[in-house]
Amino acid sequence: MKIDWDVPIRMGDGLVLRADVYRPDGAGKYPALLSYGPYGKGLAFQEGYKTAWEIMARDYPDAVANSSNRYQNWEVVDPEKWVPEGYVCVRVDSRGAGRSPGYLCHNNARETRDIYECIEWAAAQPWCSGKVGMNGISYYASNQWRAAAAQPPHLAAICVWEGWSDPYRESGRHGGIACSFRKNWQDMQVKTVQHGVGTRGKKNPNTGELVCGPETLSDEELARNREDMWQQFLTRELIDDYYLERTADLSKVTVPLLSAANWGGQGLHPRGNFEGFMRCASKQKWLEVHGGSHWAPFYTDYGRRLQLDFFDHFLKGKANGWDKQSPVLLNVRSPGERFVLRSEQEWPLARTKWTPYYLDPKGMQLTREAPGEAGALTYDPMGDGLTFSTPPLRGEMEITGPSALKLRISSASADADLFIVLRVFDPAGKEVLFQGALDPKTPVAQGWLRASHRKIDKQRSLPYRPWHTHDEKQPLEPGRVYDLDVEIWPTCIVIPAGYRLALSIRGRDYEHDDAAATLSNMKNPMKGCGPFTHDDETDRPPAIFGGKVTVHFDEQPHVLLPVIPMN
């Protein structure tokens, strides 16, 4: 293949971005796959994300087979596998990152405009057929929602692989509670490859050039050249123009779409993939859901074949049967990381039996029958909270879809943060943990809500997915009882007979009893929530969020579960 390094792309405001272009050696015009992001196009996957690479190579050998892996880059396609298929791979360093100068500010309107202009630039090149697709994981996926909503004329298809669409609900503030991930993410994954790090940064192993540009700026200059994203999230508790600017208008997404979610991605991506699939205006759209790590399934033969069939159909016009592919493809999960591929026609599944399981304080049970007694239970938010469990199941039970919890609480203070956890226990009483997108040991599903953010939009809410407006704070009167609806993100699990399903109500992040895991690109050891913790005392002052919380049982609190009939 031919490689053009640091190709200049001039933006409408005069700034020049830099892109690497990998293209077929032969003459002709080819469709382009474009990615735009802040992780440094010259930083080798193996060096920048060492433990992630080693885990992928160990657990998914096909992901790294049949390639020299010289051009592997975090969360974007391997050109050695795509260029021979007749695609041009265009990697753009986002404004202010890697080899591209400018002010580093994530996901704003300027970035969306940059992507629009990069797509149109690629389509006009002599090597391009005029059709451009976008593909990539996480950052390289989430910005596709906004790019597609901007409707660049030559964007022909997008593959959103584990990418959020709503920066408030899915990234910055879960249920109104600030998620510390963005603070650590910017420190460890973005500042390290900011344009101007220069000689203090890495070198591109293929060109010998500095990953972060030829100039070396002082720490003060670098700080002036970037937005402090964490401070924006921390100081903006309610949805305002800052978040709205970074939220895709899904009603304007009309291009063919493949949305790929991960059951284990609780805390960042999967909600965006499900909501994006359901709410986008595209007439040709598909949803795929898998397990495994956040990065590896994208590179495996399974993931790459899925992407290739999709893009071959829409960027090359191949009659490969993709148009007959079922709209929904689920890897249905069982304990032990066992998956069965199943085709479906819609999401949520039409045959779902939305089943209430009631919280019974007598015996701390989850039961199909509403408890006769009322009563109340109080817990310390800094402890393990309350856990309600079904009896051992008499037969298999499949839960696939979103869930919602109806609850009545009072607090000893002016607010309360609720952390809701769906869990599975084996017949011996040991919790069954599952591979998360980043954390290798996670519970089945999670939901969050700050009680002062309980206001919902009744028109946008669904019985299984309440929609909180986050536009008004409604403090609690200590001791007064309030109704809450808590969204629990979609999940999938086939629970074997003899196992138990449990629901925990807590005042802090879930933590399992097993040893914590680590990744080289993550700041803290992971104890069940991965890096998606909620531990900032500025956002959660103990004087308020340490007050005892009481759950009231006078109006039959229950969790609505998506039970799928067993054939």
XYZ file of C-alpha atoms in Angstrom:
567
model
C 0.000 0.000 0.000
C 0.955 3.633 -0.347
C 1.194 5.776 2.760
C 0.999 9.550 2.737
C 2.142 10.891 6.110
C 0.940 14.167 7.652
C -1.241 15.186 4.721
C -2.516 18.743 5.326
C -6.270 19.358 5.441
C -7.159 23.042 5.677
C -10.269 23.869 7.672
C -12.663 26.688 6.943
C -11.136 28.848 9.664
C -7.659 28.447 8.157
C -6.236 25.903 10.600
C -4.421 22.926 9.042
C -5.102 19.458 10.423
C -2.792 16.546 9.679
C -3.832 13.110 8.435
C -2.127 9.860 7.515
C -3.586 8.262 4.399
C -3.180 4.547 3.694
C -4.311 3.592 0.195
C -4.109 0.767 -2.327
C -0.964 0.669 -4.455
C -2.867 0.285 -7.693
C -4.469 3.080 -9.672
C -8.159 3.661 -9.218
C -10.750 5.271 -7.021
C -11.674 3.710 -3.695
C -14.088 4.433 -0.878
C -12.516 5.985 2.214
C -12.844 5.042 5.880
C -12.198 8.118 8.012
C -11.450 8.487 11.709
C -10.906 11.714 13.663
C -9.726 11.772 17.257
C -7.273 12.885 19.953
C -5.147 9.790 20.631
C -2.209 10.540 18.334
C -2.236 8.822 14.933
C 1.490 8.117 15.216
C 1.348 6.455 18.637
C 1.693 2.675 18.311
C -1.124 0.728 19.977
C 1.499 -1.600 21.464
C 3.311 1.282 23.167
C 0.523 3.630 24.162
C -1.814 0.888 25.443
C 0.591 -1.882 26.363
C -1.547 -4.027 28.671
C -4.628 -3.707 26.437
C -2.549 -4.902 23.467
C -1.088 -7.815 25.424
C -4.511 -8.928 26.659
C -5.935 -8.767 23.124
C -3.014 -10.697 21.625
C -3.335 -13.350 24.351
C -7.118 -13.771 24.396
C -7.965 -12.987 20.758
C -5.027 -14.131 18.599
C -7.023 -13.663 15.394
C -7.186 -9.916 16.169
C -3.456 -9.550 15.549
C -2.951 -12.350 12.999
C -2.296 -11.770 9.268
C -0.761 -8.335 9.846
C 2.684 -7.029 10.700
C 0.814 -4.742 13.160
C 3.270 -1.942 12.334
C 0.451 0.526 11.772
C -1.827 -0.471 14.614
C -3.360 2.508 16.386
C -5.715 2.569 19.398
C -9.389 2.091 18.479
C -9.115 2.549 14.680
C -8.891 0.048 11.828
C -5.666 -1.734 10.877
C -4.860 -0.507 7.338
C -2.999 -3.727 6.580
C -6.331 -5.539 6.756
C -8.508 -2.899 5.111
C -6.409 -1.487 2.272
C -6.134 -4.910 0.545
C -9.949 -5.011 0.606
C -10.010 -1.885 -1.544
C -10.385 0.880 1.038
C -8.428 4.044 1.755
C -7.885 4.550 5.504
C -7.718 8.197 6.569
C -6.598 8.936 10.149
C -6.962 12.554 11.207
C -5.405 13.924 14.385
C -8.104 16.086 15.941
C -7.549 19.799 16.486
C -4.939 20.312 19.202
C -3.894 16.637 19.356
C -0.984 14.717 17.893
C 0.343 16.400 14.756
C -2.601 18.815 14.429
C -2.200 22.264 16.059
C -4.983 24.301 17.623
C -7.053 24.523 20.777
C -7.909 21.098 22.187
C -11.616 21.063 22.977
C -13.538 17.807 22.736
C -16.820 17.122 20.963
C -17.807 20.753 20.430
C -19.376 22.320 17.347
C -15.937 23.188 15.932
C -14.903 19.540 16.085
C -18.111 18.462 14.359
C -17.437 21.017 11.635
C -13.860 19.742 11.306
C -15.100 16.197 10.721
C -17.624 17.452 8.157
C -14.849 19.245 6.267
C -12.488 16.248 6.489
C -15.167 13.993 4.996
C -15.740 16.378 2.106
C -11.967 16.775 1.606
C -11.503 12.998 1.390
C -14.356 12.610 -1.075
C -12.743 15.155 -3.423
C -9.327 13.440 -3.570
C -8.259 11.747 -6.820
C -7.966 8.373 -5.065
C -11.521 8.478 -3.653
C -14.666 7.109 -5.260
C -16.655 9.895 -3.608
C -18.045 7.630 -0.903
C -16.780 8.065 2.658
C -17.584 5.955 5.701
C -16.623 6.411 9.334
C -15.461 3.549 11.534
C -13.797 3.249 14.946
C -14.300 2.623 18.639
C -15.310 4.933 21.499
C -14.173 8.514 20.744
C -13.892 7.558 17.067
C -17.435 6.175 17.306
C -19.244 8.768 19.410
C -18.303 11.630 17.117
C -19.947 9.772 14.233
C -23.389 10.522 15.674
C -22.694 14.256 15.532
C -20.948 14.083 12.146
C -23.853 12.166 10.626
C -26.358 14.627 12.120
C -24.456 17.427 10.325
C -25.227 15.554 7.075
C -22.034 15.966 5.006
C -23.070 15.122 1.419
C -20.443 12.409 0.890
C -20.853 10.534 4.171
C -22.321 7.251 2.948
C -22.366 5.013 6.060
C -21.202 4.893 9.691
C -20.171 2.056 12.002
C -20.512 3.287 15.590
C -18.589 0.691 17.617
C -19.237 1.302 21.322
C -19.876 5.020 21.180
C -22.015 7.214 23.432
C -24.423 9.748 21.960
C -25.406 11.790 25.037
C -22.403 13.321 26.879
C -24.398 14.137 29.991
C -26.347 10.934 30.645
C -23.772 8.489 29.283
C -20.433 10.080 30.110
C -20.238 13.167 32.300
C -23.026 12.695 34.836
C -24.774 9.387 35.377
C -28.211 10.200 36.720
C -26.826 13.639 37.587
C -23.797 12.253 39.503
C -20.388 13.356 38.189
C -18.358 10.434 36.823
C -14.636 10.771 37.557
C -13.640 8.953 34.369
C -13.289 12.126 32.334
C -10.849 13.644 34.804
C -8.513 10.681 34.628
C -9.105 10.152 30.901
C -7.923 13.622 29.969
C -4.896 13.340 32.256
C -3.760 9.911 31.042
C -4.955 9.524 27.457
C -5.197 13.030 26.021
C -2.707 15.390 27.674
C 0.015 12.846 26.924
C -0.529 13.246 23.172
C -1.529 16.922 23.026
C 0.059 18.862 20.167
C 3.108 20.589 21.583
C 4.246 17.840 23.953
C 6.934 17.474 21.315
C 10.222 15.945 22.483
C 8.672 14.889 25.794
C 6.348 12.546 23.916
C 6.686 9.374 21.875
C 7.973 8.910 18.344
C 6.137 7.321 15.442
C 7.918 3.949 15.024
C 7.407 4.078 11.240
C 8.553 7.623 10.470
C 10.702 8.546 13.457
C 8.732 11.797 13.729
C 7.424 13.071 17.047
C 3.845 11.902 17.686
C 2.854 15.285 19.162
C 4.267 17.587 16.497
C 7.629 19.218 15.900
C 7.377 21.940 18.549
C 7.770 21.526 22.296
C 5.645 23.859 24.411
C 5.857 24.584 28.131
C 3.301 23.121 30.538
C 1.739 26.571 30.841
C 1.388 26.901 27.067
C -0.105 23.432 26.807
C -2.627 24.223 29.560
C -3.683 27.414 27.736
C -4.174 25.374 24.559
C -6.753 22.960 25.989
C -10.104 23.012 27.684
C -10.306 21.430 31.133
C -13.131 19.055 30.309
C -13.376 17.689 33.839
C -13.954 21.146 35.299
C -16.716 21.736 32.759
C -18.477 18.539 33.821
C -17.827 19.166 37.502
C -19.142 22.741 37.540
C -22.141 22.137 35.258
C -24.520 19.952 37.246
C -27.536 20.554 34.997
C -27.876 20.141 31.249
C -27.092 23.419 29.511
C -25.816 24.614 26.132
C -22.397 23.076 26.813
C -23.852 19.562 26.863
C -26.390 20.236 24.134
C -23.647 21.393 21.759
C -22.004 17.999 22.247
C -25.194 15.944 21.902
C -26.161 14.572 18.508
C -29.597 15.374 17.137
C -30.408 11.757 16.322
C -33.455 12.799 14.288
C -30.990 14.147 11.707
C -28.962 10.938 11.439
C -30.194 9.446 8.173
C -27.200 7.528 6.742
C -26.989 3.720 6.811
C -25.875 2.753 10.297
C -24.323 -0.185 12.129
C -24.429 0.408 15.893
C -22.307 -2.093 17.851
C -22.736 -2.212 21.643
C -21.041 -4.166 24.441
C -23.098 -5.726 27.237
C -20.172 -5.052 29.549
C -19.846 -1.351 28.812
C -21.814 -0.127 31.829
C -20.668 3.417 32.582
C -19.915 4.858 29.145
C -20.989 3.412 25.812
C -23.833 0.921 25.469
C -26.719 3.236 26.288
C -25.661 5.483 23.393
C -25.584 2.568 20.985
C -29.077 1.420 21.973
C -30.582 4.910 22.072
C -28.838 5.832 18.815
C -30.231 2.768 17.076
C -33.751 3.317 18.399
C -33.987 7.071 17.895
C -31.990 7.813 14.733
C -33.937 8.530 11.552
C -31.946 6.134 9.352
C -34.146 3.831 7.273
C -31.298 1.321 6.980
C -29.956 0.590 10.440
C -28.612 -2.401 12.328
C -27.796 -3.120 15.963
C -25.146 -5.641 17.012
C -24.340 -6.450 20.644
C -21.321 -8.431 21.838
C -19.341 -9.182 24.979
C -15.635 -9.192 25.636
C -13.304 -6.268 26.115
C -13.947 -2.756 24.863
C -11.359 -2.946 22.095
C -10.691 -6.560 21.007
C -13.995 -7.564 19.317
C -13.542 -4.698 16.839
C -10.311 -6.307 15.578
C -11.343 -9.996 15.627
C -12.351 -11.860 12.489
C -15.948 -11.750 13.702
C -15.980 -7.989 14.186
C -14.003 -7.137 11.063
C -16.135 -9.386 8.832
C -19.280 -7.715 10.150
C -17.866 -4.245 9.428
C -16.547 -5.296 6.020
C -19.853 -6.760 4.871
C -21.634 -3.589 5.984
C -19.231 -1.191 4.248
C -18.878 -3.356 1.135
C -22.620 -3.108 0.694
C -22.991 0.634 1.257
C -19.646 2.015 0.040
C -19.062 -0.390 -2.858
C -22.584 -1.423 -3.739
C -21.836 -5.136 -3.369
C -24.815 -7.463 -3.483
C -23.510 -9.483 -0.544
C -26.814 -10.056 1.212
C -26.248 -7.418 3.873
C -29.646 -5.892 3.103
C -31.178 -9.226 4.170
C -29.254 -9.216 7.467
C -31.593 -9.178 10.475
C -31.871 -5.680 11.999
C -30.637 -6.883 15.392
C -27.840 -9.372 16.097
C -27.343 -10.320 19.734
C -24.606 -12.360 21.364
C -26.783 -13.714 24.164
C -24.724 -14.059 27.351
C -24.579 -16.797 29.950
C -22.289 -17.086 32.993
C -18.741 -18.115 32.129
C -18.598 -15.681 29.178
C -20.552 -18.061 26.967
C -22.400 -16.448 24.071
C -24.962 -17.660 21.554
C -25.489 -15.580 18.402
C -29.166 -14.814 17.838
C -30.964 -12.763 15.200
C -33.813 -10.481 16.217
C -36.091 -8.042 14.413
C -36.264 -5.085 16.806
C -35.044 -3.523 20.049
C -36.308 -3.894 22.698
C -37.499 -7.372 21.720
C -41.202 -7.416 20.910
C -41.789 -10.650 22.815
C -40.389 -9.202 26.056
C -42.556 -9.886 29.086
C -42.039 -6.741 31.145
C -42.188 -8.282 34.582
C -42.279 -6.443 37.919
C -40.245 -7.950 40.737
C -41.215 -6.438 44.061
C -38.834 -5.462 46.852
C -40.018 -7.332 49.941
C -38.345 -6.169 53.192
C -39.411 -9.405 54.876
C -36.552 -11.748 54.107
C -34.984 -9.163 51.730
C -36.559 -10.840 48.741
C -37.277 -9.996 45.105
C -40.662 -11.542 44.545
C -43.323 -11.756 41.850
C -46.001 -11.161 44.471
C -46.431 -7.697 45.944
C -45.624 -7.786 49.685
C -48.517 -7.358 52.039
C -46.648 -5.378 54.660
C -45.361 -1.815 54.307
C -42.557 -0.825 56.640
C -39.245 0.880 55.897
C -35.514 0.083 55.877
C -32.682 2.545 56.478
C -29.124 2.190 55.200
C -25.823 4.016 55.514
C -24.828 5.343 52.041
C -21.172 4.658 52.774
C -21.907 0.993 53.522
C -23.120 -1.872 51.347
C -26.725 -0.687 51.201
C -29.673 -3.048 50.798
C -29.745 -6.196 48.662
C -32.926 -8.018 47.654
C -32.739 -11.454 46.074
C -35.000 -13.955 44.333
C -35.195 -17.482 45.676
C -33.096 -19.968 43.652
C -34.622 -20.065 40.175
C -36.589 -23.189 39.310
C -35.654 -22.909 35.638
C -33.532 -20.775 33.318
C -34.446 -17.101 33.119
C -33.310 -14.739 30.364
C -33.166 -10.997 30.949
C -32.397 -9.007 27.790
C -33.111 -5.284 27.589
C -33.324 -2.182 29.787
C -34.784 -2.205 33.302
C -36.326 0.436 35.560
C -36.706 0.716 39.319
C -39.620 2.418 41.072
C -38.726 3.467 44.581
C -39.852 5.634 47.480
C -37.136 7.113 49.669
C -36.478 9.704 52.314
C -33.109 11.128 53.296
C -31.660 12.574 56.464
C -30.104 15.318 54.326
C -31.065 17.541 51.376
C -30.100 14.972 48.737
C -29.149 11.341 48.098
C -27.238 9.507 45.369
C -28.607 6.092 44.443
C -26.438 3.403 42.879
C -28.536 0.486 41.637
C -26.893 -2.843 40.803
C -28.348 -5.987 39.210
C -26.385 -9.041 40.353
C -26.321 -12.821 39.911
C -25.334 -15.368 42.585
C -24.550 -19.049 42.051
C -26.098 -21.869 44.135
C -23.215 -21.616 46.640
C -23.990 -17.939 47.234
C -20.946 -16.554 45.406
C -21.527 -13.592 43.117
C -21.062 -14.336 39.413
C -19.010 -11.617 37.738
C -18.818 -10.803 34.043
C -16.272 -9.415 31.623
C -16.828 -5.681 31.358
C -15.647 -3.512 28.517
C -12.694 -2.357 30.645
C -13.068 -4.073 34.012
C -12.795 -7.896 33.756
C -15.143 -8.430 36.707
C -18.438 -6.543 36.718
C -22.038 -7.073 37.829
C -24.851 -7.637 35.331
C -26.164 -4.071 35.097
C -26.128 -0.705 36.820
C -28.203 2.451 37.139
C -27.708 5.768 38.908
C -29.824 8.686 40.101
C -29.290 11.785 42.221
C -32.578 12.207 44.062
C -32.679 15.971 43.463
C -32.644 15.132 39.710
C -35.785 12.974 39.957
C -37.825 15.144 37.576
C -38.782 13.200 34.450
C -40.082 14.080 31.010
C -43.308 12.076 30.792
C -43.510 12.356 27.013
C -40.021 10.965 26.445
C -40.167 8.389 29.226
C -40.986 4.758 28.548
C -42.119 2.275 31.208
C -38.721 0.557 30.965
C -36.625 3.707 30.422
C -37.502 6.825 32.447
C -36.154 10.034 30.897
C -34.811 12.497 33.449
C -34.678 16.103 32.301
C -31.680 17.178 34.423
C -32.774 20.772 33.875
C -33.833 21.574 37.433
C -32.549 20.647 40.867
C -35.234 19.757 43.418
C -33.602 19.433 46.867
C -35.082 17.021 49.378
C -36.740 18.030 52.601
C -35.086 15.806 55.214
C -37.447 13.059 56.344
C -39.990 13.652 53.574
C -40.791 10.720 51.256
C -40.225 11.062 47.474
C -40.998 8.853 44.473
C -38.057 8.000 42.234
C -37.745 6.269 38.873
C -34.255 4.941 38.192
C -33.043 3.942 34.737
C -30.955 0.744 34.632
C -28.892 0.396 31.471
C -29.641 -2.483 29.044
C -28.114 -5.863 29.700
C -28.371 -9.527 28.739
C -27.975 -12.642 30.877
C -29.390 -16.161 30.831
C -29.515 -17.102 34.514
C -29.286 -20.868 35.088
C -31.671 -22.803 37.302
C -30.583 -22.760 40.926
C -28.987 -19.317 40.616
C -30.446 -16.140 42.143
C -30.985 -12.654 40.731
C -30.411 -9.795 43.161
C -30.826 -6.031 43.227
C -28.721 -3.770 45.440
C -29.533 -0.193 46.448
C -26.396 1.652 47.542
C -25.102 5.137 48.245
C -21.706 4.610 46.600
C -20.097 2.737 43.722
C -20.390 -1.021 43.593
C -17.286 -3.010 44.560
C -16.834 -6.776 44.375
C -14.863 -8.883 46.852
C -12.339 -10.223 44.314
C -8.917 -8.768 43.564
C -8.883 -5.480 41.631
C -7.652 -5.382 38.013
C -5.404 -2.805 36.353
C -4.753 -1.428 32.860
C -1.734 0.673 31.944
C -3.882 3.473 30.527
C -6.236 3.653 33.526
C -5.390 5.527 36.709
C -6.962 3.449 39.464
C -7.341 -0.277 40.127
C -10.748 -1.504 38.964
C -13.068 -3.095 41.513
C -16.245 -3.730 39.519
C -17.092 -0.381 37.880
C -13.911 -0.054 35.854
C -12.813 3.585 35.677
C -16.422 4.792 35.842
C -16.472 5.793 39.481
C -18.266 8.635 41.261
C -15.932 9.662 44.041
C -15.348 13.391 43.739
C -16.037 15.089 47.076
C -16.708 18.417 45.371
C -19.671 16.821 43.614
C -20.545 14.510 46.511
C -19.811 16.320 49.792
C -20.108 13.786 52.631
C -22.197 16.192 54.692
C -24.988 15.805 52.129
C -24.435 12.439 50.490
C -23.407 10.676 53.677
C -26.832 11.166 55.269
C -28.780 7.989 55.967
C -31.407 6.977 53.401
C -34.673 5.165 54.093
C -36.533 3.010 51.554
C -40.308 2.974 52.099
C -42.413 -0.026 51.096
C -45.918 1.418 51.348
C -46.505 1.596 47.581
C -44.857 -1.603 46.384
C -41.443 -0.577 45.066
C -40.376 -2.838 42.206
C -37.905 -3.340 39.403
C -39.383 -3.839 35.924
C -37.335 -6.554 34.226
C -37.183 -7.499 30.513
C -37.866 -11.228 30.799
C -37.593 -13.111 27.507
C -39.767 -16.239 27.267
C -37.681 -19.410 27.076
C -38.481 -21.480 23.991
